[in-house]
Each structure stands twice: as structure tokens, then as C-alpha cells.
Coordinates of C-alpha atoms and ligand atoms in Angstrom, one line a residue:
M176 CA 149.8 103.3 85.8
S177 CA 148.2 101.9 88.7
V178 CA 144.9 99.7 88.4
H179 CA 143.5 102.0 91.2
K180 CA 143.6 105.3 89.4
E181 CA 143.0 103.8 85.6
V182 CA 139.2 102.2 86.7
K183 CA 136.1 104.2 86.9
K184 CA 133.9 101.8 88.3
V185 CA 135.1 98.6 90.6
T186 CA 134.2 95.4 90.0
T187 CA 135.5 92.1 90.9
H188 CA 137.5 91.7 88.1
V189 CA 139.1 95.0 89.1
L190 CA 140.2 93.3 92.2
Q191 CA 141.9 90.8 90.6
E192 CA 143.9 92.7 88.9
M193 CA 144.8 94.7 92.1
K194 CA 145.7 91.3 92.8
R195 CA 147.4 90.4 90.7
K196 CA 149.7 93.8 90.5
G197 CA 149.9 93.7 94.2
E198 CA 148.2 96.8 93.9
K199 CA 146.2 96.8 98.2
I200 CA 142.3 96.7 98.0
A201 CA 140.8 99.7 100.4
M202 CA 137.4 98.7 101.8
L203 CA 135.7 100.4 104.1
T204 CA 132.3 100.2 105.5
A205 CA 129.0 102.7 105.5
Y206 CA 125.7 102.8 106.4
D207 CA 123.7 105.8 104.8
Y208 CA 124.5 108.0 102.0
T209 CA 126.2 110.8 103.2
M210 CA 129.3 108.2 104.7
A211 CA 129.1 106.5 101.3
K212 CA 128.9 110.3 99.5
I213 CA 132.1 111.0 100.8
I214 CA 133.6 107.7 101.2
D215 CA 133.4 106.9 97.4
S216 CA 134.5 110.8 97.0
A217 CA 138.0 109.5 98.7
G218 CA 138.6 107.2 95.9
I219 CA 137.9 103.6 98.1
D220 CA 137.9 100.2 96.0
V221 CA 135.1 98.4 98.0
V222 CA 132.4 100.0 100.2
L223 CA 130.7 97.6 103.0
V224 CA 127.6 97.4 104.0
G225 CA 128.9 96.0 107.2
D226 CA 125.9 93.9 109.9
S227 CA 128.1 95.7 111.7
A228 CA 124.9 98.3 110.8
S229 CA 123.6 96.4 114.3
N230 CA 125.9 97.6 116.3
V231 CA 126.8 100.8 114.7
M232 CA 124.0 102.2 113.5
A233 CA 121.0 100.3 115.9
G234 CA 123.0 99.7 119.2
H235 CA 122.6 96.5 119.5
E236 CA 125.5 94.2 121.3
T237 CA 126.0 91.8 118.7
T238 CA 125.3 91.6 114.5
L239 CA 122.2 89.1 114.9
P240 CA 119.2 90.9 115.7
I241 CA 119.6 93.1 112.3
T242 CA 117.1 92.2 109.5
L243 CA 117.7 91.8 106.3
N244 CA 115.1 94.5 105.7
E245 CA 117.1 96.3 107.6
M246 CA 120.0 95.6 105.4
I247 CA 118.9 96.7 102.4
Y248 CA 117.7 100.1 103.8
H249 CA 121.2 100.6 104.5
A250 CA 122.4 99.5 101.6
S251 CA 120.3 101.6 99.4
S252 CA 120.8 104.3 100.9
V253 CA 124.6 103.6 100.2
I254 CA 124.1 102.5 96.5
R255 CA 122.6 106.3 95.7
A256 CA 125.7 107.9 96.6
I257 CA 128.3 105.8 94.6
N258 CA 129.8 106.6 91.1
R259 CA 132.7 104.7 91.5
A260 CA 133.4 101.8 94.2
L261 CA 132.4 97.7 94.3
V262 CA 129.4 98.0 96.9
V263 CA 129.2 94.3 99.0
V264 CA 126.1 93.7 101.0
D265 CA 126.4 91.2 104.3
L266 CA 124.0 88.5 104.5
P267 CA 122.6 88.9 108.0
F268 CA 122.5 86.7 109.9
G269 CA 119.6 83.6 109.7
T270 CA 118.8 84.7 106.3
Y271 CA 121.0 82.2 104.5
Q272 CA 122.2 79.7 107.3
G273 CA 121.1 75.7 106.2
N274 CA 118.8 77.1 103.3
S275 CA 120.0 77.9 100.3
K276 CA 116.7 78.4 98.3
E277 CA 116.0 81.2 101.8
A278 CA 119.4 82.2 101.1
L279 CA 119.5 82.1 97.2
N280 CA 115.9 84.3 97.9
S281 CA 118.1 86.8 100.6
A282 CA 120.8 87.6 98.3
I283 CA 118.5 88.3 95.4
R284 CA 116.3 90.1 96.9
I285 CA 119.1 92.3 98.2
M286 CA 120.8 93.0 94.8
K287 CA 117.2 94.0 93.0
E288 CA 116.0 95.9 96.3
S289 CA 119.2 97.7 96.3
G290 CA 121.4 97.1 93.7
A291 CA 124.2 96.6 95.2
H292 CA 127.1 94.3 93.4
G293 CA 127.3 91.3 95.4
V294 CA 127.3 89.4 99.4
K295 CA 129.4 89.0 101.7
M296 CA 129.1 85.6 104.1
E297 CA 130.3 84.2 107.1
G298 CA 131.6 80.3 107.2
G299 CA 133.6 78.3 105.4
K300 CA 132.1 74.5 104.0
E301 CA 129.0 74.7 106.5
I302 CA 127.5 76.9 104.5
K303 CA 128.8 75.9 100.7
D304 CA 125.3 74.7 99.3
S305 CA 124.2 78.8 100.4
I306 CA 127.0 80.0 98.0
E307 CA 127.2 77.7 95.3
R308 CA 123.2 78.5 95.2
I309 CA 123.6 82.7 95.3
L310 CA 126.5 82.1 92.9
T311 CA 124.0 80.1 90.6
A312 CA 122.0 83.5 90.0
G313 CA 125.3 85.3 89.3
I314 CA 125.6 87.1 92.2
P315 CA 129.6 87.8 93.3
V316 CA 129.5 86.5 96.3
M317 CA 132.5 87.9 99.5
G318 CA 133.3 84.9 102.3
H319 CA 134.1 85.8 105.9
L320 CA 136.0 83.2 108.1
G321 CA 138.1 84.2 111.0
L322 CA 136.2 85.9 113.7
T323 CA 134.0 85.2 112.0
P324 CA 130.7 88.3 114.9
Q325 CA 127.3 85.7 114.2
S326 CA 128.5 83.3 116.1
I327 CA 129.4 84.9 119.0
Y328 CA 127.2 83.0 121.5
K329 CA 129.3 79.8 119.5
F330 CA 132.6 81.2 120.1
G331 CA 131.8 83.3 123.6
T332 CA 134.6 85.9 122.9
Y333 CA 135.9 88.3 119.8
T334 CA 139.6 87.4 121.2
V335 CA 142.1 86.1 118.3
R336 CA 140.8 82.9 115.9
A337 CA 142.6 80.5 114.9
K338 CA 146.1 80.7 117.2
E339 CA 146.0 77.0 117.9
E340 CA 147.8 75.0 114.6
E341 CA 144.4 72.7 113.8
E342 CA 142.1 75.6 113.3
A343 CA 144.1 77.6 111.7
E344 CA 144.4 74.4 109.6
R345 CA 140.7 74.3 108.9
L346 CA 140.9 78.0 108.6
L347 CA 143.2 77.8 105.4
E348 CA 141.0 74.5 103.7
D349 CA 138.2 76.9 104.1
A350 CA 140.0 79.1 102.7
K351 CA 140.6 77.2 99.4
L352 CA 137.1 76.1 99.4
L353 CA 135.7 79.4 99.1
E354 CA 138.0 79.9 96.3
A355 CA 136.7 76.4 94.7
Y356 CA 132.8 77.7 95.0
G357 CA 133.4 80.8 93.1
C358 CA 134.1 83.5 96.3
F359 CA 135.8 86.1 94.3
A360 CA 137.1 87.4 98.0
I361 CA 137.4 86.5 101.2
V362 CA 137.4 88.6 104.5
L363 CA 139.6 87.6 107.2
E364 CA 138.7 88.8 110.7
K365 CA 141.6 88.5 113.4
I366 CA 143.5 86.4 113.1
P367 CA 148.0 86.3 114.0
A368 CA 149.4 87.7 110.6
A369 CA 151.4 85.1 109.7
L370 CA 147.9 82.8 109.0
A371 CA 146.6 85.3 107.0
K372 CA 149.8 86.4 105.1
K373 CA 150.2 82.9 104.0
V374 CA 146.4 82.4 103.1
A375 CA 146.9 85.6 100.6
E376 CA 149.7 83.8 99.2
T377 CA 147.9 80.6 98.5
L378 CA 144.9 82.0 97.4
T379 CA 144.5 83.5 93.7
I380 CA 141.5 85.7 94.3
P381 CA 141.3 89.0 97.5
V382 CA 142.4 88.4 100.8
I383 CA 140.8 91.6 102.3
G384 CA 142.4 91.5 106.2
I385 CA 140.8 92.9 109.4
G386 CA 143.3 92.9 112.6
A387 CA 145.1 90.1 110.4
G388 CA 148.3 92.1 109.7
G389 CA 150.0 93.9 106.3
G390 CA 150.8 90.2 104.2
V391 CA 147.1 90.6 102.8
D392 CA 145.6 91.9 99.9
G393 CA 143.9 94.2 101.3
Q394 CA 142.0 95.9 104.4
V395 CA 138.8 97.5 105.7
L396 CA 137.6 99.1 108.8
V397 CA 134.4 100.0 110.2
T398 CA 134.4 103.5 109.7
H399 CA 133.0 105.2 112.3
D400 CA 135.7 103.3 114.3
M401 CA 138.2 104.5 112.0
L402 CA 137.1 107.8 112.5
G403 CA 136.8 108.1 115.8
M404 CA 132.7 108.7 116.4
T405 CA 133.1 104.8 118.7
H406 CA 135.2 105.2 121.5
E407 CA 134.2 102.4 123.8
F408 CA 137.3 99.9 122.6
S409 CA 140.6 100.1 121.5
P410 CA 141.6 96.9 119.6
R411 CA 145.4 96.7 118.3
F412 CA 144.5 96.6 114.8
L413 CA 142.1 100.0 114.8
R414 CA 144.3 103.1 113.2
R415 CA 142.4 106.2 114.4
Y416 CA 142.4 108.5 111.3
L417 CA 140.6 111.4 113.8
N418 CA 138.8 112.1 116.9
L419 CA 135.4 112.5 116.0
Y420 CA 133.7 111.7 119.6
E421 CA 135.5 114.7 120.9
S422 CA 135.2 117.1 118.2
M423 CA 131.7 116.6 117.3
G424 CA 130.7 116.9 120.9
Q425 CA 132.6 119.9 121.4
A426 CA 130.7 121.6 118.6
F427 CA 127.5 120.3 119.8
K428 CA 128.2 121.7 123.4
Q429 CA 129.3 124.9 121.4
Y430 CA 125.8 125.3 119.4
I431 CA 123.8 123.9 123.0
G432 CA 125.5 126.9 124.0
D433 CA 125.0 129.2 121.5
V434 CA 121.2 128.3 121.7
K435 CA 121.1 128.6 125.4
A436 CA 122.7 132.3 125.2
K437 CA 120.9 133.5 122.3
D438 CA 123.3 133.6 120.2
F439 CA 122.3 131.6 117.8
P440 CA 120.8 132.6 115.0
N441 CA 122.1 136.2 114.4
E442 CA 121.1 138.2 112.5
Q443 CA 122.8 137.4 109.3
E444 CA 121.6 133.9 110.2
S445 CA 118.3 135.1 110.1
Y446 CA 115.7 136.2 107.0
Ligands
LIG743 O1 130.2 93.6 109.3 C1 131.3 94.7 108.9 O2 131.7 95.8 109.6 C2 131.9 93.5 108.8 C3 133.6 93.6 108.9 C4 134.2 94.0 110.0 C5 134.7 93.0 107.6 O3 131.9 92.3 108.1

């Protein structure tokens, strides 16, 4: 029997066990109750309340504007829907960098006010103090390396990271450090598949990829992208399982037509 099928609640230890047994970890984003309920019922292992909510939910161009209060609102909505999955919440930009006391306060607020099970933070050795201080409070931390959207203005583009040897070596070093600091898993975003595989083989903690090939321990996608609700961009790594932009648009048009034609509501739909 697979670990995935056996467990009633996914914990960080379950994820470690899945890696040990070579069982892939499936992770998706959610920002609201209804979506989280569907995803959890489908049997997902990890739900990420990503700061991609800034783009997907609020329509911002980057992940930078979303606030701690907004993340807590999204996380609490998700948590109310979850029976089985581990729920990890992104610490938003400006709430943990360069000030470990503030980082700890931010993480505690997320855990206390939303009921989430862990936090995710972008960066390597530059956020060591914040990671270690959060861990002292017993809060599980997931790392995030490679394309780190909170640093978009430093890099300037959303292109593949760590293609050059020097950056690849630095990423591998950072990944080892995140494991040494005590992170329970890391996300690798948009890096060459060979490098991601090397990181996953080097670390004992689970490595979850997005645009990082199949040689890692699990995969994560932004739910609204994989459902085809968003349609403005099509990165190579994105597999669309539905085209909801199209089918929702059709449904909305049909509803509008029915209202205008006085076809909705009919007698059976009225009291
Ligand atoms: O915010 C997010 O959705 C993420 C994933 C892309 C990993 O960090």
C-alpha cells in the first residue's frame, strides 16, 4: 500500500516517508474554501496558499503587493475546507527578509490566525536567521529557490534560472543550507531539469518542482493555470487539464442570453 493511500492526515513526516519510498508528492495552490474543498477531496498531498494569490485573486502584476492580513484571510478560508492535506502558506514579501523577529511574528500570526500547518519562504542563506528563528517556535518551514517571484525586480525577467554553472552551484549550495537549517522541504521553480534532479538526489528532504522537470520528489502547479482559468501566458512547464476560461465564458454567455430572453427563471425554477 502506498503512503499516499494509507494516511488520513498528511504531515511533514509523511512527506519525508513518501520521498524515502520514491512516491511522488502532488501539490497545488488554493486561496479559497470552495477550491480547497475540491482539491482536498481529490486527494492532494499539499495545498499551498501561495502569494500567487496576489496575481490570480487580486490581479496585481507581481506577488509583491499582497499583505500578511490578506494571506491570513486566504489561508483561513482554505483551512476550513481541509480534511487531509498539509497546508503551507507563503510568507509575503516584506514580512521576513532582513529581520528575524518580524519573520517569527509573521509566521506566528499565520499559524495562530489561520490554523495552517507551515510556511514557505523564498531565498537561501540570506534568510538564514529568519528561517532558524521561525523554526525555534516549532513552525515547519518550506524553502523556495530558483525563480523567486518576490525578487522579480532584482532579476528583471521570469526566465529559467541557474542555467550558468556558477548560479547552478550557488543554488545547490543554498539547497544544502536550507536542509541544514531545518527546512522540511523545498520548492525549485523554473530551473534546468538536470540541476533539479541533482538537488533532489543530494538532499534527504523532499524537493518539489515547478518547471523543474520530472527528476524531483513532487510537483506543484498554480491551480487556476492547470485548470485553464488563466490564459494570458503558456510557459512550457504548464500542463492545462481543462480549458475553463473557454467553458466558463460559454456558461456565462448562455446565462446572460437566458436572462435577456426571459428564459431564466422558468416556472420550475420559481416559487
Ligand atoms: O505562490 C505560488 O503559487 C508559488 C508556487 C508557484 C510554487 O510559490
